[in-house]
GROMACS .gro file of N, CA, C and O in nm:
model
  256
    1MET      N    1  10.635   2.352   4.343
    1MET     CA    2  10.650   2.231   4.310
    1MET      C    3  10.638   2.194   4.160
    1MET      O    4  10.632   2.089   4.160
    2GLU      N    5  10.616   2.257   4.080
    2GLU     CA    6  10.584   2.215   3.923
    2GLU      C    7  10.713   2.154   3.882
    2GLU      O    8  10.706   2.088   3.787
    3TYR      N    9  10.814   2.229   3.916
    3TYR     CA   10  10.974   2.194   3.847
    3TYR      C   11  11.043   2.092   3.939
    3TYR      O   12  11.050   2.108   4.079
    4ASP      N   13  11.141   2.041   3.895
    4ASP     CA   14  11.234   1.954   3.943
    4ASP      C   15  11.327   2.078   4.000
    4ASP      O   16  11.387   2.176   3.951
    5ARG      N   17  11.344   2.024   4.173
    5ARG     CA   18  11.465   2.111   4.212
    5ARG      C   19  11.602   2.105   4.130
    5ARG      O   20  11.651   2.229   4.149
    6ALA      N   21  11.644   2.001   4.063
    6ALA     CA   22  11.748   2.030   4.012
    6ALA      C   23  11.760   2.133   3.889
    6ALA      O   24  11.882   2.207   3.877
    7SER      N   25  11.650   2.132   3.820
    7SER     CA   26  11.634   2.215   3.711
    7SER      C   27  11.630   2.373   3.791
    7SER      O   28  11.704   2.474   3.700
    8THR      N   29  11.582   2.389   3.893
    8THR     CA   30  11.581   2.530   3.916
    8THR      C   31  11.748   2.567   3.965
    8THR      O   32  11.779   2.666   3.940
    9LEU      N   33  11.800   2.481   4.051
    9LEU     CA   34  11.953   2.510   4.062
    9LEU      C   35  12.037   2.538   3.969
    9LEU      O   36  12.133   2.612   3.925
   10PHE      N   37  12.011   2.447   3.848
   10PHE     CA   38  12.074   2.469   3.710
   10PHE      C   39  12.037   2.617   3.643
   10PHE      O   40  12.140   2.657   3.616
   11LEU      N   41  11.941   2.643   3.655
   11LEU     CA   42  11.906   2.773   3.602
   11LEU      C   43  11.944   2.899   3.685
   11LEU      O   44  11.992   2.988   3.620
   12LEU      N   45  11.964   2.886   3.821
   12LEU     CA   46  12.030   2.984   3.929
   12LEU      C   47  12.170   2.998   3.919
   12LEU      O   48  12.219   3.116   3.949
   13ALA      N   49  12.239   2.888   3.881
   13ALA     CA   50  12.386   2.883   3.891
   13ALA      C   51  12.437   3.006   3.807
   13ALA      O   52  12.532   3.069   3.865
   14PRO      N   53  12.433   3.031   3.689
   14PRO     CA   54  12.479   3.157   3.616
   14PRO      C   55  12.465   3.258   3.710
   14PRO      O   56  12.532   3.374   3.693
   15ILE      N   57  12.340   3.318   3.782
   15ILE     CA   58  12.314   3.411   3.845
   15ILE      C   59  12.389   3.440   3.966
   15ILE      O   60  12.442   3.533   3.970
   16LEU      N   61  12.412   3.317   4.035
   16LEU     CA   62  12.473   3.313   4.152
   16LEU      C   63  12.632   3.312   4.125
   16LEU      O   64  12.702   3.375   4.203
   17GLU      N   65  12.672   3.253   4.023
   17GLU     CA   66  12.811   3.304   3.953
   17GLU      C   67  12.851   3.432   3.918
   17GLU      O   68  12.974   3.453   3.874
   18GLY      N   69  12.733   3.514   3.895
   18GLY     CA   70  12.780   3.648   3.839
   18GLY      C   71  12.801   3.657   3.693
   18GLY      O   72  12.851   3.780   3.629
   19LYS      N   73  12.738   3.549   3.596
   19LYS     CA   74  12.774   3.529   3.469
   19LYS      C   75  12.637   3.583   3.399
   19LYS      O   76  12.650   3.587   3.263
   20ALA      N   77  12.545   3.593   3.472
   20ALA     CA   78  12.421   3.636   3.395
   20ALA      C   79  12.332   3.732   3.501
   20ALA      O   80  12.323   3.726   3.631
   21ASP      N   81  12.235   3.822   3.455
   21ASP     CA   82  12.168   3.892   3.521
   21ASP      C   83  12.025   3.841   3.524
   21ASP      O   84  11.954   3.853   3.636
   22VAL      N   85  11.986   3.751   3.436
   22VAL     CA   86  11.862   3.675   3.402
   22VAL      C   87  11.904   3.555   3.322
   22VAL      O   88  11.967   3.563   3.256
   23VAL      N   89  11.816   3.436   3.368
   23VAL     CA   90  11.821   3.323   3.297
   23VAL      C   91  11.695   3.277   3.258
   23VAL      O   92  11.591   3.281   3.330
   24TYR      N   93  11.649   3.236   3.103
   24TYR     CA   94  11.526   3.164   3.089
   24TYR      C   95  11.527   3.018   3.050
   24TYR      O   96  11.646   2.983   3.005
   25GLY      N   97  11.426   2.964   3.077
   25GLY     CA   98  11.446   2.803   3.052
   25GLY      C   99  11.360   2.806   2.917
   25GLY      O  100  11.303   2.892   2.889
   26SER      N  101  11.400   2.680   2.861
   26SER     CA  102  11.318   2.626   2.741
   26SER      C  103  11.254   2.485   2.744
   26SER      O  104  11.354   2.404   2.795
   27ARG      N  105  11.148   2.471   2.715
   27ARG     CA  106  11.121   2.339   2.680
   27ARG      C  107  11.127   2.251   2.586
   27ARG      O  108  11.143   2.128   2.568
   28PHE      N  109  11.202   2.341   2.493
   28PHE     CA  110  11.223   2.286   2.353
   28PHE      C  111  11.399   2.242   2.334
   28PHE      O  112  11.429   2.188   2.255
   29LEU      N  113  11.473   2.302   2.401
   29LEU     CA  114  11.628   2.290   2.396
   29LEU      C  115  11.645   2.194   2.524
   29LEU      O  116  11.601   2.204   2.619
   30GLY      N  117  11.754   2.139   2.486
   30GLY     CA  118  11.829   2.065   2.598
   30GLY      C  119  11.847   1.923   2.570
   30GLY      O  120  11.770   1.896   2.487
   31GLY      N  121  11.913   1.838   2.656
   31GLY     CA  122  11.914   1.688   2.634
   31GLY      C  123  11.815   1.614   2.708
   31GLY      O  124  11.808   1.475   2.705
   32GLY      N  125  11.725   1.675   2.795
   32GLY     CA  126  11.657   1.581   2.889
   32GLY      C  127  11.529   1.536   2.810
   32GLY      O  128  11.504   1.554   2.679
   33ALA      N  129  11.436   1.503   2.890
   33ALA     CA  130  11.323   1.408   2.830
   33ALA      C  131  11.238   1.519   2.795
   33ALA      O  132  11.220   1.641   2.853
   34HIS      N  133  11.159   1.526   2.681
   34HIS     CA  134  11.077   1.614   2.617
   34HIS      C  135  10.928   1.569   2.608
   34HIS      O  136  10.889   1.462   2.567
   35ARG      N  137  10.845   1.636   2.642
   35ARG     CA  138  10.703   1.622   2.616
   35ARG      C  139  10.679   1.650   2.482
   35ARG      O  140  10.715   1.734   2.411
   36VAL      N  141  10.570   1.561   2.424
   36VAL     CA  142  10.518   1.585   2.301
   36VAL      C  143  10.434   1.689   2.269
   36VAL      O  144  10.323   1.682   2.358
   37HIS      N  145  10.445   1.763   2.191
   37HIS     CA  146  10.385   1.898   2.182
   37HIS      C  147  10.302   1.885   2.047
   37HIS      O  148  10.372   1.861   1.929
   38LEU      N  149  10.171   1.919   2.048
   38LEU     CA  150  10.109   1.932   1.928
   38LEU      C  151  10.181   2.032   1.815
   38LEU      O  152  10.215   2.144   1.878
   39PHE      N  153  10.162   2.012   1.697
   39PHE     CA  154  10.214   2.088   1.600
   39PHE      C  155  10.162   2.243   1.620
   39PHE      O  156  10.240   2.327   1.597
   40TRP      N  157  10.026   2.277   1.629
   40TRP     CA  158   9.991   2.398   1.655
   40TRP      C  159  10.021   2.499   1.785
   40TRP      O  160  10.058   2.592   1.793
   41HIS      N  161  10.060   2.395   1.868
   41HIS     CA  162  10.122   2.458   1.992
   41HIS      C  163  10.227   2.516   1.969
   41HIS      O  164  10.287   2.625   2.004
   42ARG      N  165  10.348   2.448   1.901
   42ARG     CA  166  10.459   2.479   1.850
   42ARG      C  167  10.456   2.619   1.762
   42ARG      O  168  10.549   2.707   1.774
   43VAL      N  169  10.343   2.607   1.653
   43VAL     CA  170  10.338   2.729   1.562
   43VAL      C  171  10.306   2.837   1.678
   43VAL      O  172  10.372   2.950   1.645
   44ALA      N  173  10.216   2.844   1.773
   44ALA     CA  174  10.173   2.968   1.809
   44ALA      C  175  10.275   2.993   1.921
   44ALA      O  176  10.297   3.139   1.931
   45ASN      N  177  10.363   2.910   1.987
   45ASN     CA  178  10.471   2.947   2.069
   45ASN      C  179  10.571   3.049   1.980
   45ASN      O  180  10.619   3.117   2.008
   46SER      N  181  10.589   2.991   1.846
   46SER     CA  182  10.702   3.064   1.772
   46SER      C  183  10.667   3.157   1.730
   46SER      O  184  10.714   3.286   1.750
   47LEU      N  185  10.526   3.204   1.701
   47LEU     CA  186  10.470   3.352   1.673
   47LEU      C  187  10.453   3.441   1.787
   47LEU      O  188  10.518   3.547   1.768
   48LEU      N  189  10.413   3.381   1.920
   48LEU     CA  190  10.440   3.475   2.019
   48LEU      C  191  10.591   3.504   2.034
   48LEU      O  192  10.610   3.638   2.070
   49THR      N  193  10.677   3.422   2.049
   49THR     CA  194  10.817   3.457   2.071
   49THR      C  195  10.861   3.557   1.959
   49THR      O  196  10.945   3.628   1.989
   50THR      N  197  10.833   3.530   1.840
   50THR     CA  198  10.869   3.628   1.750
   50THR      C  199  10.832   3.765   1.747
   50THR      O  200  10.906   3.849   1.738
   51LEU      N  201  10.710   3.773   1.805
   51LEU     CA  202  10.654   3.907   1.831
   51LEU      C  203  10.702   3.976   1.955
   51LEU      O  204  10.729   4.096   1.958
   52SER      N  205  10.737   3.901   2.054
   52SER     CA  206  10.804   3.941   2.172
   52SER      C  207  10.925   3.993   2.124
   52SER      O  208  10.977   4.102   2.185
   53ASN      N  209  11.018   3.923   2.077
   53ASN     CA  210  11.139   3.934   2.013
   53ASN      C  211  11.147   4.093   1.939
   53ASN      O  212  11.224   4.149   1.940
   54MET      N  213  11.037   4.097   1.838
   54MET     CA  214  11.017   4.215   1.774
   54MET      C  215  10.996   4.371   1.862
   54MET      O  216  11.044   4.473   1.822
   55MET      N  217  10.918   4.348   1.953
   55MET     CA  218  10.859   4.435   2.063
   55MET      C  219  10.980   4.482   2.142
   55MET      O  220  10.987   4.601   2.189
   56THR      N  221  11.060   4.362   2.189
   56THR     CA  222  11.165   4.389   2.318
   56THR      C  223  11.301   4.414   2.250
   56THR      O  224  11.369   4.424   2.340
   57ASN      N  225  11.313   4.384   2.119
   57ASN     CA  226  11.468   4.397   2.070
   57ASN      C  227  11.537   4.282   2.131
   57ASN      O  228  11.648   4.291   2.149
   58LEU      N  229  11.494   4.163   2.165
   58LEU     CA  230  11.560   4.057   2.220
   58LEU      C  231  11.568   3.936   2.143
   58LEU      O  232  11.494   3.951   2.008
   59ASN      N  233  11.662   3.820   2.173
   59ASN     CA  234  11.665   3.726   2.066
   59ASN      C  235  11.636   3.613   2.141
   59ASN      O  236  11.729   3.514   2.162
   60LEU      N  237  11.515   3.562   2.193
   60LEU     CA  238  11.475   3.462   2.279
   60LEU      C  239  11.440   3.367   2.168
   60LEU      O  240  11.422   3.365   2.058
   61THR      N  241  11.471   3.215   2.202
   61THR     CA  242  11.467   3.110   2.115
   61THR      C  243  11.335   3.034   2.113
   61THR      O  244  11.261   3.057   2.207
   62THR      N  245  11.271   2.972   2.007
   62THR     CA  246  11.166   2.901   2.004
   62THR      C  247  11.182   2.765   2.018
   62THR      O  248  11.162   2.681   2.135
   63TRP      N  249  11.250   2.679   1.936
   63TRP     CA  250  11.297   2.547   1.924
   63TRP      C  251  11.401   2.530   1.800
   63TRP      O  252  11.417   2.608   1.736
   64ARG      N  253  11.450   2.407   1.816
   64ARG     CA  254  11.560   2.369   1.729
   64ARG      C  255  11.508   2.263   1.628
   64ARG      O  256  11.437   2.178   1.639
   0.00000   0.00000   0.00000
């Protein structure tokens, strides 16, 4: 019950339509309301995402 049901359905749609095998959500992208994050939280998220991308050869995003 942490997430809005509409958000869950939005994320599941590409999988159910056969357009994706997996879908990741982002708190930083999108047009909805955003929580204000402290500067250091964003820096840490960026660092962790970059390290994850390097180790897995993926291209996950951090924020715009």
